[in-house]
Short mmCIF file of C-alpha atoms and ligand atoms in Angstrom, two decimals:
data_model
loop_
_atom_site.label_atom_id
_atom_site.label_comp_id
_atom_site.label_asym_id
_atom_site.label_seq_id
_atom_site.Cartn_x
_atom_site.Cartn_y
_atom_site.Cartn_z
CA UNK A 67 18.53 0.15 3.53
CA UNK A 68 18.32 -0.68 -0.11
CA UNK A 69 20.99 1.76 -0.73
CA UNK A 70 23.87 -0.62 0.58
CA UNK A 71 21.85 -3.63 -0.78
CA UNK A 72 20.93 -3.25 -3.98
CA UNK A 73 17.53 -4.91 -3.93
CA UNK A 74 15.88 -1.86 -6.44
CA UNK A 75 18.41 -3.29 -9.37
CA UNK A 76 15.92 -5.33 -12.05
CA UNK A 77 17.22 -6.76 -15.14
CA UNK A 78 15.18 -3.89 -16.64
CA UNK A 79 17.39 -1.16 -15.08
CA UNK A 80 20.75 -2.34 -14.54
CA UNK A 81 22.58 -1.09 -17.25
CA UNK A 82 21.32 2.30 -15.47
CA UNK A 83 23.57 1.81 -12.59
CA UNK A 84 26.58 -0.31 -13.90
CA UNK A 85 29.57 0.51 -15.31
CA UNK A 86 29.65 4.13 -17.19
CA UNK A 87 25.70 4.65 -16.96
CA UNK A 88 25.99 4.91 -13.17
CA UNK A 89 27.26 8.37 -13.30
CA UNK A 90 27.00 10.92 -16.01
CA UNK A 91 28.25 14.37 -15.87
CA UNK A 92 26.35 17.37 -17.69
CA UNK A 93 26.71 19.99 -19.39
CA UNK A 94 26.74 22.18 -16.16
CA UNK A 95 29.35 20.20 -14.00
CA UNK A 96 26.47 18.59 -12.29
CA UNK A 97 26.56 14.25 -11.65
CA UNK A 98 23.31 13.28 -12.97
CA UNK A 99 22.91 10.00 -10.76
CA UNK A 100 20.24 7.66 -11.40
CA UNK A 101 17.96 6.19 -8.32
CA UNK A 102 14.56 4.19 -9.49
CA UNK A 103 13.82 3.73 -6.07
CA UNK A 104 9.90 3.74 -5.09
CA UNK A 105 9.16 7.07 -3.43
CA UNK A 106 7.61 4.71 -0.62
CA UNK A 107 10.68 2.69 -0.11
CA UNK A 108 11.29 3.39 3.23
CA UNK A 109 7.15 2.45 4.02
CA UNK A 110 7.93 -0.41 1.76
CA UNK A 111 10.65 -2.06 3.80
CA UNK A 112 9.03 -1.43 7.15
CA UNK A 113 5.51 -3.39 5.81
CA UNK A 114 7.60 -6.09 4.68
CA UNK A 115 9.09 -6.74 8.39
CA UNK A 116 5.48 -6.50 9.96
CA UNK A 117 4.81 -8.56 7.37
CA UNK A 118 8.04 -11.26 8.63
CA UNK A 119 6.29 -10.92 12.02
CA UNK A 120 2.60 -11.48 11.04
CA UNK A 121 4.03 -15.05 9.22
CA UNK A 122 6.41 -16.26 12.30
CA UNK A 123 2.87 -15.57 14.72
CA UNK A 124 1.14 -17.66 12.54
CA UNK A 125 -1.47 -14.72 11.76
CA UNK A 126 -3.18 -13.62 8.83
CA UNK A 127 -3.32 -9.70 8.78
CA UNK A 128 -6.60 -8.35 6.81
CA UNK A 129 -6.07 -4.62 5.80
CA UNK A 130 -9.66 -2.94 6.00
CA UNK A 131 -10.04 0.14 3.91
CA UNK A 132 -13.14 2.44 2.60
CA UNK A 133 -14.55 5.89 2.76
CA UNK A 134 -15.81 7.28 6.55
CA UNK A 135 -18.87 5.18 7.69
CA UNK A 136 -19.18 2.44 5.12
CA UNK A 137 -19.05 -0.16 8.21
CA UNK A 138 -15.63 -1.67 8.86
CA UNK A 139 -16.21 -1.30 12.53
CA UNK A 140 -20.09 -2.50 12.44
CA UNK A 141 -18.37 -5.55 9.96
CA UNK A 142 -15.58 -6.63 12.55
CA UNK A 143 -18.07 -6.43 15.03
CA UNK A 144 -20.14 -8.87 13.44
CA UNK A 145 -17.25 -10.75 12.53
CA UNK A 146 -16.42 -11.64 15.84
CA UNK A 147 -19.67 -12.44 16.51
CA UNK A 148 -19.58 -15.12 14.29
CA UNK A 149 -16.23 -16.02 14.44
CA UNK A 150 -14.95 -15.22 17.80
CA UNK A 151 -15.22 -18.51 19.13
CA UNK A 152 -13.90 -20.37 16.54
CA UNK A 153 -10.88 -17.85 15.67
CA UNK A 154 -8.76 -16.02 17.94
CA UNK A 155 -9.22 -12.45 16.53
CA UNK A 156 -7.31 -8.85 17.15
CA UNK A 157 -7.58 -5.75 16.04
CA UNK A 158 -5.63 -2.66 15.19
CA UNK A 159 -7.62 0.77 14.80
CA UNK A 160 -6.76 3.57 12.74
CA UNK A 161 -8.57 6.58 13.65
CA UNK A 162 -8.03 10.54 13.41
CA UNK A 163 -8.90 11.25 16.80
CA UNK A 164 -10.85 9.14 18.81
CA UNK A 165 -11.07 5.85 20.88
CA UNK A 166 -14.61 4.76 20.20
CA UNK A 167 -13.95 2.22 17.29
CA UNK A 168 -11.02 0.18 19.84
CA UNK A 169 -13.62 0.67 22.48
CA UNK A 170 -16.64 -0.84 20.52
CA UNK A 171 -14.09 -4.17 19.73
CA UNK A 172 -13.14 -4.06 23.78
CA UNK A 173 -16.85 -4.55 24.09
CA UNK A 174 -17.06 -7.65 22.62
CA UNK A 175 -14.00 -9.15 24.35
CA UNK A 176 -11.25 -8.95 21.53
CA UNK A 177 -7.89 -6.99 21.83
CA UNK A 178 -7.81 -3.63 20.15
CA UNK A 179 -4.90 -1.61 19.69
CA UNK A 180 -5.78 2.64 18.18
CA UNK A 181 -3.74 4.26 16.51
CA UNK A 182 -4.32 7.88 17.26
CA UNK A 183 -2.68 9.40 13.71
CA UNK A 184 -3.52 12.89 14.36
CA UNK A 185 -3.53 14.68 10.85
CA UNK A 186 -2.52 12.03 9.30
CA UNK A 187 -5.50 10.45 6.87
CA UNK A 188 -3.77 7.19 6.23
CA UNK A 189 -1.94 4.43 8.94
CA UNK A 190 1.70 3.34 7.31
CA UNK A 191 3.93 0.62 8.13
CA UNK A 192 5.56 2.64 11.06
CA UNK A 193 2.68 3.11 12.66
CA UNK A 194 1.02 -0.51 12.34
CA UNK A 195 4.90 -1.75 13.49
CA UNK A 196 4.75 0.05 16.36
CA UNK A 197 1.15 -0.98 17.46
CA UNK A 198 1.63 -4.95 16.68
CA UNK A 199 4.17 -4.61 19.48
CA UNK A 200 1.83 -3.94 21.90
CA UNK A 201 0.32 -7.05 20.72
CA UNK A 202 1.00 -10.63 21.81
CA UNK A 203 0.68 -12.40 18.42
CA UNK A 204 0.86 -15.38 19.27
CA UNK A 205 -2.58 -16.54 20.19
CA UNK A 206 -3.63 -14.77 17.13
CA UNK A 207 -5.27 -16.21 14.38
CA UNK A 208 -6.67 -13.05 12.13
CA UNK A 209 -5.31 -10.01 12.94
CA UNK A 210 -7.65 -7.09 11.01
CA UNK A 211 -6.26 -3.83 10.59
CA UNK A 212 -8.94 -1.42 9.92
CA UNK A 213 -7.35 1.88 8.30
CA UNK A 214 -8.66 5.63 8.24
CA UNK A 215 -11.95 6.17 6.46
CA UNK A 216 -10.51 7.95 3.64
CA UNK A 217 -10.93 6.32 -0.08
CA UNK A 218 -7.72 7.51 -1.41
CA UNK A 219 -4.44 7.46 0.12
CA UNK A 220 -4.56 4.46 2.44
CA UNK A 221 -4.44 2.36 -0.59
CA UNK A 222 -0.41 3.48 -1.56
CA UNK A 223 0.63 2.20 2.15
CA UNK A 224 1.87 -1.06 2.54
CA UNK A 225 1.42 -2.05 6.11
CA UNK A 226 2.52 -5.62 5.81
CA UNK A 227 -0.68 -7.22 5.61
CA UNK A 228 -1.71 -10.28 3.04
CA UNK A 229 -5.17 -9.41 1.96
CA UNK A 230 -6.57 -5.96 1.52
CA UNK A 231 -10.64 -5.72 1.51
CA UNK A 232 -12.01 -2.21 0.07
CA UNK A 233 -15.54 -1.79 1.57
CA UNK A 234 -18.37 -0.17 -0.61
CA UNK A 235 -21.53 0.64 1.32
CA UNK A 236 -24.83 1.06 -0.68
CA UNK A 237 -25.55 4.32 0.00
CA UNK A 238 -22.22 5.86 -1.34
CA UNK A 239 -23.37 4.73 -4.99
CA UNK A 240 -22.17 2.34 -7.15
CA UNK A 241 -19.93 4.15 -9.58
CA UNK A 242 -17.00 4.45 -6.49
CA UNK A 243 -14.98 2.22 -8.14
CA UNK A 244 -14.94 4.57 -11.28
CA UNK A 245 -14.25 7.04 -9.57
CA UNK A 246 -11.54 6.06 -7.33
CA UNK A 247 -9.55 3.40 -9.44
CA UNK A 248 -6.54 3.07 -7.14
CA UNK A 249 -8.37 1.81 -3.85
CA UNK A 250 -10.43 -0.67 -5.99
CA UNK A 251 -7.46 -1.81 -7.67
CA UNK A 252 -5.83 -2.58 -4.44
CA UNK A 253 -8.47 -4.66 -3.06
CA UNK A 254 -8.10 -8.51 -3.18
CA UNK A 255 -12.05 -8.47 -2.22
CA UNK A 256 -14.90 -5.90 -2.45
CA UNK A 257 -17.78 -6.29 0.07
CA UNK A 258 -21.06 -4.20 -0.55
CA UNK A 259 -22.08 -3.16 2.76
CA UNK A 260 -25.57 -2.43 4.03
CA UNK A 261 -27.30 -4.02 1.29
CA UNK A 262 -30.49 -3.90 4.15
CA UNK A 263 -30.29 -0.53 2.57
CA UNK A 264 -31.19 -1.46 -0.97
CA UNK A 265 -35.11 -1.29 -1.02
CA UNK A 266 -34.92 2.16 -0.37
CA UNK A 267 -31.62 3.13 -2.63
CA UNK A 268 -33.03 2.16 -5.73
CA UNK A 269 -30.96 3.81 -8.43
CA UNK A 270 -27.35 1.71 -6.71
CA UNK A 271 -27.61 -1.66 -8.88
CA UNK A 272 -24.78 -4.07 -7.27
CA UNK A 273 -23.83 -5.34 -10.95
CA UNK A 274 -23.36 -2.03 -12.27
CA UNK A 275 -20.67 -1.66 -9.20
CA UNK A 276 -19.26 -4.97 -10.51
CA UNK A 277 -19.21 -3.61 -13.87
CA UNK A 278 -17.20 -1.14 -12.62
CA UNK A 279 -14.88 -2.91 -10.93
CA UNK A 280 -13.81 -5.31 -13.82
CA UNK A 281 -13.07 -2.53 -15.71
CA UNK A 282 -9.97 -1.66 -13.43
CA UNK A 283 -8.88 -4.91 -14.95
CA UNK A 284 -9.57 -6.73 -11.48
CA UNK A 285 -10.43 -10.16 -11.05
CA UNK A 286 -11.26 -9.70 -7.03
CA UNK A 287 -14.62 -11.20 -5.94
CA UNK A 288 -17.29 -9.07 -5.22
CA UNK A 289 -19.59 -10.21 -2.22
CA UNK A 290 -22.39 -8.76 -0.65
CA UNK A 291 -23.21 -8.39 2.74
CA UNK A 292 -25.21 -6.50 5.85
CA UNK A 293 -23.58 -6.68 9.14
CA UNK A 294 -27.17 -4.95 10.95
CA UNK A 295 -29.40 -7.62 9.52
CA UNK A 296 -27.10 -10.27 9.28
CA UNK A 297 -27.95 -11.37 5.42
CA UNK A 298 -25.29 -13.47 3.35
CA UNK A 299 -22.44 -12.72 6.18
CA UNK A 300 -22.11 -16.21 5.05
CA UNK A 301 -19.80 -15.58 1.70
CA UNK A 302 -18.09 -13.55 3.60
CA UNK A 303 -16.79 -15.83 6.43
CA UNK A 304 -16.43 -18.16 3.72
CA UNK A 305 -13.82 -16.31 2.46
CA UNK A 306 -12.68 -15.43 5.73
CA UNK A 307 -11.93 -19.24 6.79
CA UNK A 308 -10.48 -20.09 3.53
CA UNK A 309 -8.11 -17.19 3.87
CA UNK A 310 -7.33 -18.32 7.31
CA UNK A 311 -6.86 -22.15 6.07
CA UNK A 312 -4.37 -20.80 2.97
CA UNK A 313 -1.99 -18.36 5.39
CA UNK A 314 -1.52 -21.79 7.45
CA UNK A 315 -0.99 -23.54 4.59
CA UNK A 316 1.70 -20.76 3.34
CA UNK A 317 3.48 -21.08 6.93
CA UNK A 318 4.06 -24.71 6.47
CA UNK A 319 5.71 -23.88 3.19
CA UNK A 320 7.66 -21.23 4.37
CA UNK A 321 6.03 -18.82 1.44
CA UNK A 322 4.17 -15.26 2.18
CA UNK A 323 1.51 -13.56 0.34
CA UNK A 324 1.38 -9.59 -0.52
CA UNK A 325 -1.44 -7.86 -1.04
CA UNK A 326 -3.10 -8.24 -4.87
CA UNK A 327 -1.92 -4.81 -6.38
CA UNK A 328 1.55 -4.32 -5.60
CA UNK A 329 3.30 -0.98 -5.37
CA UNK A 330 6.17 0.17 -7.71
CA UNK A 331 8.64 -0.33 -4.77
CA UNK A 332 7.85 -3.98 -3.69
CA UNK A 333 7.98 -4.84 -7.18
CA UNK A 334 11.07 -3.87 -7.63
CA UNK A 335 11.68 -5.77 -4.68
CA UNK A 336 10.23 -8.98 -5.72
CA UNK A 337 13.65 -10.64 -6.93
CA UNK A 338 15.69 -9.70 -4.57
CA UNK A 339 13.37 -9.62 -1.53
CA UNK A 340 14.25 -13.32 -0.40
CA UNK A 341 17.69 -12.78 -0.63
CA UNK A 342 19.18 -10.77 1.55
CA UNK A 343 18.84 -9.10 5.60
CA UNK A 344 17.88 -5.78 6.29
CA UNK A 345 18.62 -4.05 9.80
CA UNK A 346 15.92 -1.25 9.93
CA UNK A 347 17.20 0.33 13.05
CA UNK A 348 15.25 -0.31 15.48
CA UNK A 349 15.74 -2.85 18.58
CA UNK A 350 12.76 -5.69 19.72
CA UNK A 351 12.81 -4.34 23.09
CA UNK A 352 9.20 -5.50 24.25
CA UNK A 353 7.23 -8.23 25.42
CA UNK A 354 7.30 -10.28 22.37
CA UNK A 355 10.42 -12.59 22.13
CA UNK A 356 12.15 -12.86 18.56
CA UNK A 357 13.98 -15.21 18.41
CA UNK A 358 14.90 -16.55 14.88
CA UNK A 359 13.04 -19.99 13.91
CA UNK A 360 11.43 -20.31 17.70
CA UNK A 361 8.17 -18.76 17.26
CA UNK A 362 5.33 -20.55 15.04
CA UNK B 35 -3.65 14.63 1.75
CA UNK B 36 -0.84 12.39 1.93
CA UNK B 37 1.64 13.91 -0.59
CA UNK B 38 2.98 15.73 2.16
CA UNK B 39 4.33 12.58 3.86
CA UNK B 40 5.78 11.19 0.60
CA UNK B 41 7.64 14.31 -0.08
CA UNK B 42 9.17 13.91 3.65
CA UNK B 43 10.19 10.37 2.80
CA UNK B 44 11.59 12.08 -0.97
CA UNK B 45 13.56 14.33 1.27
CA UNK B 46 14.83 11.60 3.53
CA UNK B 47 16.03 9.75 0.13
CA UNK B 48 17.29 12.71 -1.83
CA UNK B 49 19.28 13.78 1.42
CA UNK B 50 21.27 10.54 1.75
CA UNK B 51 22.21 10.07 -1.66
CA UNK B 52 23.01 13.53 -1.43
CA UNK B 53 25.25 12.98 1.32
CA UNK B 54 26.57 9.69 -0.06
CA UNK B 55 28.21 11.50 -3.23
CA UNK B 56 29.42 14.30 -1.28
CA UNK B 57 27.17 17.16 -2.67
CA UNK B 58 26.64 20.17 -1.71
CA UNK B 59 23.42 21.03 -3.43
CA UNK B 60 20.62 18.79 -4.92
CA UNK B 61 20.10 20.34 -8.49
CA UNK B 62 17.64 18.78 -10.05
CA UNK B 63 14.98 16.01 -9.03
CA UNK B 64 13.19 13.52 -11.36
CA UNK B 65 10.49 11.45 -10.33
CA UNK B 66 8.14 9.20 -12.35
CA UNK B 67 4.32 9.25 -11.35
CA UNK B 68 1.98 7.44 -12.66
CA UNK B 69 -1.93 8.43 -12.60
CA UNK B 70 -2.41 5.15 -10.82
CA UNK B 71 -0.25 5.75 -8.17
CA UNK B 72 -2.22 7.31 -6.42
CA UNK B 73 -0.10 10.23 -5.87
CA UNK B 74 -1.00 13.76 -7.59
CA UNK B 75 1.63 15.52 -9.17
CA UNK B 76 0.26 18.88 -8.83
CA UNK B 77 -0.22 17.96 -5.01
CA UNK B 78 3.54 16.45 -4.59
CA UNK B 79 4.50 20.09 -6.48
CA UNK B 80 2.66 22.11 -3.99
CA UNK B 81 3.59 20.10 -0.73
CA UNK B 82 7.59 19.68 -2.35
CA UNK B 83 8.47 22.99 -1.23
CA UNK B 84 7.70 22.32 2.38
CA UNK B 85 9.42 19.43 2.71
CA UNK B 86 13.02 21.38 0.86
CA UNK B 87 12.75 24.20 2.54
CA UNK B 88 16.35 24.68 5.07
CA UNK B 89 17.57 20.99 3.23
CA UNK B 90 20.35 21.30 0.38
CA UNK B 91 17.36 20.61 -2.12
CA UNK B 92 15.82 23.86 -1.41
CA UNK B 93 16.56 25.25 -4.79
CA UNK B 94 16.19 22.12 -6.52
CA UNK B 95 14.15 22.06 -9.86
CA UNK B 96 11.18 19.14 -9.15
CA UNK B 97 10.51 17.55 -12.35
CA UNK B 98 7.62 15.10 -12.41
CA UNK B 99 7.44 12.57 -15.62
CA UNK B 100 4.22 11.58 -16.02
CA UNK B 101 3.83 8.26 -17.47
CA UNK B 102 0.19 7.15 -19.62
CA UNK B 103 -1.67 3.94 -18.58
CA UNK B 104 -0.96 1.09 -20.62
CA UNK B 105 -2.42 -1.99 -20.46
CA UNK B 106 -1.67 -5.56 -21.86
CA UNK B 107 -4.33 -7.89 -22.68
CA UNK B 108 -3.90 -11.29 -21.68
CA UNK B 109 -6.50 -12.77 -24.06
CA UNK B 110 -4.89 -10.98 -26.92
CA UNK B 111 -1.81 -9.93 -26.25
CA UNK B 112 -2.68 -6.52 -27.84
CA UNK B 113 -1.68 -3.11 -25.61
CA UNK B 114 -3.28 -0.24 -25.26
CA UNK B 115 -3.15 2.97 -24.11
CA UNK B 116 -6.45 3.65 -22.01
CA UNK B 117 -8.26 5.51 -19.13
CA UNK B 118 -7.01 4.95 -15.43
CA UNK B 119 -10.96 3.79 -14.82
CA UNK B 120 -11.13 1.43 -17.83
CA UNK B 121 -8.34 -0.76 -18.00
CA UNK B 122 -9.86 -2.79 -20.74
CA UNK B 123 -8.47 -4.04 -23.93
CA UNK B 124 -8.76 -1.44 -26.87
CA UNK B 125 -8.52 -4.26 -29.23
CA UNK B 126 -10.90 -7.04 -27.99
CA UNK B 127 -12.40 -5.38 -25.12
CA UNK B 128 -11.92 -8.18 -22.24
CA UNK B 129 -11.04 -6.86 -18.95
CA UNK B 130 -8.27 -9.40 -18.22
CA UNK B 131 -5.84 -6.88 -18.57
CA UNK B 132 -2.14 -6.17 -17.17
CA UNK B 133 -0.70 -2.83 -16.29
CA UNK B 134 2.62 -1.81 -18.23
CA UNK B 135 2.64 1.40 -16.59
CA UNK B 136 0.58 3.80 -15.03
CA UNK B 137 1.06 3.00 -11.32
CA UNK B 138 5.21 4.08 -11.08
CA UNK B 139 5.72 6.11 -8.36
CA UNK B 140 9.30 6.84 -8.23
CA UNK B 141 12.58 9.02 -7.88
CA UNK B 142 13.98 8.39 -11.11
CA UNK B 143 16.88 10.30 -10.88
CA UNK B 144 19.01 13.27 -9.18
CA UNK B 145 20.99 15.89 -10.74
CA UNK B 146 23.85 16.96 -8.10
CA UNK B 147 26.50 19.45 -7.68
CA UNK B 148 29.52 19.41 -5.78
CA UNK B 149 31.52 21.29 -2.92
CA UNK B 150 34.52 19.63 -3.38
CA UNK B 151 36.09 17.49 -5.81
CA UNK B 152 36.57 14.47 -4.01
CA UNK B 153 35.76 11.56 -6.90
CA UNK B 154 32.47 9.93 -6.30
CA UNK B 155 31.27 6.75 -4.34
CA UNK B 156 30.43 4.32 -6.97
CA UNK B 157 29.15 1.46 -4.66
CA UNK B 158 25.81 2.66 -3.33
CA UNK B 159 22.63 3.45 -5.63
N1 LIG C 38 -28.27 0.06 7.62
C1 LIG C 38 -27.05 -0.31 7.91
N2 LIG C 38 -26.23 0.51 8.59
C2 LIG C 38 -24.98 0.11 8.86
C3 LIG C 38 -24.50 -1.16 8.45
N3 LIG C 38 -23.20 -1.26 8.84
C4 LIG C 38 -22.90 -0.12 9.49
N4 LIG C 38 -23.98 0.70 9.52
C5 LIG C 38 -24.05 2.04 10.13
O1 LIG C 38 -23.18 2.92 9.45
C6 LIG C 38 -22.57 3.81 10.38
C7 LIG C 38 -21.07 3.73 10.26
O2 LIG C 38 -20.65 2.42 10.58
P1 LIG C 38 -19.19 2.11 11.11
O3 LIG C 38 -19.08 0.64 11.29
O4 LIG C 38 -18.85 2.96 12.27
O5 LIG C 38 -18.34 2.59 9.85
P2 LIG C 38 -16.76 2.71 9.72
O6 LIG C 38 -16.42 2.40 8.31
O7 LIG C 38 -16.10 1.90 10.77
O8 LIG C 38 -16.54 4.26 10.00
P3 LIG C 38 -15.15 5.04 10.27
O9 LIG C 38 -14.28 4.15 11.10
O10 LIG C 38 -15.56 6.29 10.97
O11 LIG C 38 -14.59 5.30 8.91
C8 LIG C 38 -23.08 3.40 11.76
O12 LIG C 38 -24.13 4.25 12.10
C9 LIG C 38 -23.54 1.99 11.55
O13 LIG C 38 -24.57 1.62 12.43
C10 LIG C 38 -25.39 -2.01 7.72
O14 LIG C 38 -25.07 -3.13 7.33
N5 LIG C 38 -26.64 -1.54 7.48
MG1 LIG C 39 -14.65 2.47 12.16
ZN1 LIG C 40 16.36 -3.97 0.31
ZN1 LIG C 41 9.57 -5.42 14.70
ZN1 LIG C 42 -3.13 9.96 3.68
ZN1 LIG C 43 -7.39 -8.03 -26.11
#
């Protein structure tokens, strides 16, 4: 991949890998040769196709990530709800074992595609890739991706998507940010879930969790939100819609969006990104045409 | 939890650079991980040997750099050093803060050796 291209070469490190400073031999006979490649690279390059398919379908891709039970599925459910008739939405499940998140989206009439990842506690590139196939994109508008409850790892995975949401639920408390900087870091919005649940959780004050989160140096808004009772889903599909309205906007410029915190290995992608073809290896052989420039 | 899979997809790198200088045995392994990478070094060292074991970096000596958090305020301009959960400005104390490191995850570099002495690919990285 980036071995023939080059892409990982910054202005930063170049002097690394040109000329003399390519190669050094030690003391011991051994080549010392240097690589700055993100240990993700591979991941990296696959989420950045998805992410060339989510833009030619026209779809914005919403990566939804928390700890087990904080209410992804309960908040896509009332998301469609709200929104089904006005957007055309699909979903992608990431789940240890089961079937019953896919199933409860089936039940309200939208497309669901699990992912059955076995041991694995996070979904990656691959595996979204490989399930957006199975997809027709094209009547899709919002395309959420709701990862494996799990509050750590799914946060170093690019899958391809433009906006990752980190879901806090009331009763987990409201120092989670503290505690796990990396997944609040990564999240381009925080939504408090269950706040029906605040009466009787007194000690979890919502601006304490803000506090929290501004001192991982983010800027994300924080909304609140209950999807059983229904109170201030408003801000949220607020946000939703504008999202929506900016991808569309981005595909009529031709311009993409990643994800607010990004990775060591798309960074080091960022220059060269635009610039050149990759051929990953593997062939479009399914329903979904491809061809270049005649898909919108 | 996941270190396991990035030390397959370390393997899968170190294995074709390996192969693309013609060595016979992966020496020495450098990687640069940041606390908020959200890797854990001591995790990657216990899953590494799983993922060497047969390969050519079996007997390879993992070395993990661990890089501080450093942030740059963009109010001030001042950095600081600082905890992964408070990225704040040790100066002025705003939260608009960038990250100057902290969050690397990478293979820095590779210490081969070789079978033959066929001179060395320069092209690839
Ligand atoms: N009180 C209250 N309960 C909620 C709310 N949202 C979800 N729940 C409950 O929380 C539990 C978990 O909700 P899910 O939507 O399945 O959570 P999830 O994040 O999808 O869970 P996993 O996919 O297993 O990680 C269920 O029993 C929901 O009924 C809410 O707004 N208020
Ligand atoms: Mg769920
Ligand atoms: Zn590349
Ligand atoms: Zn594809
Ligand atoms: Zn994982
Ligand atoms: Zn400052």
């Amino acid at each position: 991949m980036c071995d023939t291209c080059g892409c990982n070469i910054t202005p930063g490190n170049e002097h690394l890998v040109r000329g003399d400073g390519r190669l050094v031999k030690t003391d011991e006979g051994r080549e010392a040769v240097t690589v700055l490649q993100s240990l993700l690279s591979e991941n990296d390059h696959q989420a950045a196709h998805n992410r060339t398919h989510f833009d030619r379908h026209g779809v914005l891709a919403v990566n939804l990530m928390s700890s087990p039970g904080a209410g992804k599925t309960a908040l896509l459910e009332a998301t469609i709800e709200a929104l089904g008739a006005a957007y055309r939405i699909a979903v992608i499940e990431g789940d240890l074992e089961t079937e019953n998140d896919a199933e409860r989206i089936r039940a309200r009439g939208v497309e669901a595609i699990q992912i059955a990842t076995g041991s694995a506690c996070h979904l990656d590139a691959h595996m979204v890739h490989t399930a957006l196939h199975q997809l027709d994109l094209d009547p899709v508008d919002i395309l959420f991706i709701e990862n494996v409850g799990n509050l750590v790892c799914p946060a170093s995975f690019d899958l391809g998507q433009h906006r990752n949401i980190t879901l806090l639920s009331v009763p987990e408390g409201d120092d989670k940010p503290a505690k796990y900087p990396v997944m609040f870091r990564a999240a381009d919005l925080v939504l408090l879930t269950k706040t029906d649940l605040l009466p009787y959780l007194t000690d979890f004050r919502p601006e304490r969790a803000e506090r929290y989160l501004r001192e991982l140096a983010s800027e994300s808004p924080m909304l609140s939100l209950s999807s059983s009772s229904g109170e201030s889903m408003e801000d949220w599909l607020t946000w939703l819609r504008s999202e929506v309205a900016a991808q569309r906007e981005r595909i009529r410029q031709g311009a993409t969006l990643r994800p607010a915190i990004q990775p060591d290995g798309i960074r080091l992608h960022s220059d060269a990104s635009a610039g050149h073809a990759h051929t990953h290896g593997h062939q479009h052989a399914h329903g979904v045409a491809h061809a270049p420039g005649g898909e919108g | 939890m996941h270190e396991l899979s990035v030390c397959i997809a370390l393997m899968q790198q170190v294995e074709r650079i390996a192969q693309e200088h013609d060595a016979g045995r992966v020496e020495r392994i450098v990687l640069q991980v940041g606390p908020l990478s959200g890797v854990e070094a001591p995790l990657l060292e216990h899953a590494w040997p799983l993922a060497a074991a047969g390969t050519l970096a079996e007997a390879a000596e993992l070395v993990i750099e661990n890089a501080a958090v450093k942030v740059e305020c963009t109010q001030c301009g001042a950095v600081s050093e600082v905890a992964p959960n408070r990225l704040l400005c040790a100066s002025c104390g705003d939260f608009r803060t960038r990250l100057v490191s902290g969050d690397e995850m990478l293979l820095a570099s590779l210490e081969l050796s070789q079978m033959n002495s066929q001179p060395v690919q320069q092209q690839c990285v």
